[in-house]
């Protein structure tokens, strides 16, 4: 009788593939369902935590609640588009000649020697205002310092009240527009109301008048109404004042240089096409920018669509320990803060071993750019004090006005509902 070792018998051709096929198919079916469930679980939890089921109930949303909701949107749900939207909000203001002419005159954004730091300083102040609890010392300082830096220009009429209102409108509206257009889901009414509530409160803190809005004198119902009214007003304002001007282009070019700073020079034309793609026809005309090529527009649309689908169906949600944070939460022994990453020149980034020799540092060096700690104190390797952020000639100035503004803010910006 012939003995056969069945364990030694080879599997038939394609046997392993055949056996694994049902598992692979099952995974392809189940994984998107699991991912979708996990991705929307955070939104469901948010709506349960902040129980505002009706539009009427949202009128009671507090500034503190609005901050926490927007923080989740900015740091966990849509960090990339939230940050990019704020960058392009600032960029869009340069399509207004009254704004671009002032910036060109001060040379802070139109001069290559100062544009990189001015860009970083603006980012720092915005992040201090929106990245910290509205009743925290840092949020108060961010608002107070911003008010001081604008005070002389506003008092002299060089910065118009309408330009301040328009800039505020863009910081509130652009994140919603970018997320709804490019992200894996639309914002809910709760999230939109939170963004409107929070930025209305910021406008109050910056002493921006809402008299030009229909409900500016009688009062707004909630954050959504505020968004709707400031959105309609800013659209009319753009139609009238966003017109072609050489200074628009001059200021925009320096900011574009910041946005493509970390690209090899040979890819700068590609970066310019990307910037143009993110603009609309009105803004392009105001800045004398050419529209992107048909190939570039098609390619970028495909990439953004693929990203949206990947995040929606294949990528699990960002965990809390990977929360996006652009600055240190606690001060160092000298009571100074640091940025944790850099997109252009490494201002305010601590020259740790990782920041000087990690992957980002090697990439920066390969491009011939400075890394944290290079060139002595030029890039402020010792961090920043919120009270000194801004152009160099403003450092150490405005302490008396700062203290007065802080006392004022503590009196009325208490984290409560800004509509009642």
CSV table of C-alpha atoms in Angstrom, one decimal, residues 66 70-71 73-74 78 81-94 99 103 109 118-131 142-143 146 150 159 162-179 187 191-204 206 208 210 223 226-227 230-231 233-235 237-238 242 255 259:
chain,number,residue,atom,x,y,z
A,66,UNK,CA,-18.1,78.0,19.9
A,70,UNK,CA,-14.3,75.3,16.1
A,71,UNK,CA,-11.2,73.9,17.8
A,73,UNK,CA,-13.0,71.5,13.3
A,74,UNK,CA,-9.5,73.1,13.0
A,78,UNK,CA,-10.1,69.5,8.8
A,81,UNK,CA,-8.0,73.1,4.7
A,82,UNK,CA,-8.7,75.2,7.8
A,83,UNK,CA,-5.1,76.5,7.8
A,84,UNK,CA,-5.0,77.0,4.1
A,85,UNK,CA,-8.3,78.8,4.1
A,86,UNK,CA,-6.9,81.3,6.6
A,87,UNK,CA,-3.8,81.8,4.5
A,88,UNK,CA,-6.0,82.5,1.5
A,89,UNK,CA,-8.3,84.7,3.5
A,90,UNK,CA,-5.3,87.0,4.2
A,91,UNK,CA,-4.2,86.7,0.6
A,92,UNK,CA,-7.7,87.7,-0.7
A,93,UNK,CA,-7.6,91.0,1.2
A,94,UNK,CA,-4.8,92.1,-1.2
A,99,UNK,CA,-5.5,97.5,1.6
A,103,UNK,CA,0.8,97.4,2.8
A,109,UNK,CA,4.3,92.7,2.8
A,118,UNK,CA,5.3,89.9,8.6
A,119,UNK,CA,3.5,86.8,7.3
A,120,UNK,CA,4.7,84.7,10.3
A,121,UNK,CA,3.7,87.5,12.8
A,122,UNK,CA,0.2,87.6,11.3
A,123,UNK,CA,-0.1,83.9,11.5
A,124,UNK,CA,1.0,83.9,15.2
A,125,UNK,CA,-1.5,86.6,16.2
A,126,UNK,CA,-4.4,84.8,14.4
A,127,UNK,CA,-3.4,81.5,16.0
A,128,UNK,CA,-3.1,83.1,19.5
A,129,UNK,CA,-6.7,84.5,19.0
A,130,UNK,CA,-8.3,81.3,17.7
A,131,UNK,CA,-6.1,78.6,19.2
A,142,UNK,CA,-3.5,88.3,20.8
A,143,UNK,CA,-6.5,90.6,20.5
A,146,UNK,CA,-3.6,93.2,17.1
A,150,UNK,CA,-3.8,98.7,13.9
A,159,UNK,CA,-7.1,101.6,7.6
A,162,UNK,CA,-14.9,98.7,6.0
A,163,UNK,CA,-11.6,97.1,5.3
A,164,UNK,CA,-11.4,95.8,8.9
A,165,UNK,CA,-15.0,94.3,8.5
A,166,UNK,CA,-14.1,92.8,5.2
A,167,UNK,CA,-10.9,91.1,6.6
A,168,UNK,CA,-12.9,89.7,9.5
A,169,UNK,CA,-15.6,88.4,7.1
A,170,UNK,CA,-12.9,86.5,5.1
A,171,UNK,CA,-11.4,84.9,8.2
A,172,UNK,CA,-14.9,83.6,9.2
A,173,UNK,CA,-16.1,82.7,5.7
A,174,UNK,CA,-13.1,81.2,4.0
A,175,UNK,CA,-12.8,78.1,6.3
A,176,UNK,CA,-16.4,77.3,5.6
A,177,UNK,CA,-16.0,77.7,1.9
A,178,UNK,CA,-12.8,75.7,1.7
A,179,UNK,CA,-14.1,72.9,3.8
A,187,UNK,CA,-19.9,71.5,7.8
A,191,UNK,CA,-20.3,73.9,13.3
A,192,UNK,CA,-21.2,76.9,11.0
A,193,UNK,CA,-23.0,78.5,13.9
A,194,UNK,CA,-19.9,78.0,16.1
A,195,UNK,CA,-17.6,79.6,13.6
A,196,UNK,CA,-20.0,82.6,13.2
A,197,UNK,CA,-20.4,83.0,17.0
A,198,UNK,CA,-16.7,82.8,17.6
A,199,UNK,CA,-15.6,85.3,14.9
A,200,UNK,CA,-18.4,87.7,15.9
A,201,UNK,CA,-16.9,87.7,19.3
A,202,UNK,CA,-13.4,88.3,17.8
A,203,UNK,CA,-14.8,91.2,15.9
A,204,UNK,CA,-16.2,92.7,19.2
A,206,UNK,CA,-11.1,94.1,17.8
A,208,UNK,CA,-15.0,96.3,14.5
A,210,UNK,CA,-21.2,96.0,12.4
A,223,UNK,CA,-23.9,82.9,14.5
A,226,UNK,CA,-24.2,86.9,11.4
A,227,UNK,CA,-22.4,84.7,8.8
A,230,UNK,CA,-21.5,89.5,6.7
A,231,UNK,CA,-21.3,87.2,3.7
A,233,UNK,CA,-22.1,92.4,2.7
A,234,UNK,CA,-18.6,91.2,1.8
A,235,UNK,CA,-19.9,90.0,-1.6
A,237,UNK,CA,-18.0,95.0,-1.1
A,238,UNK,CA,-15.9,92.8,-3.3
A,242,UNK,CA,-12.0,94.4,-5.7
A,255,UNK,CA,2.9,86.5,-0.5
A,259,UNK,CA,3.6,80.2,-0.2
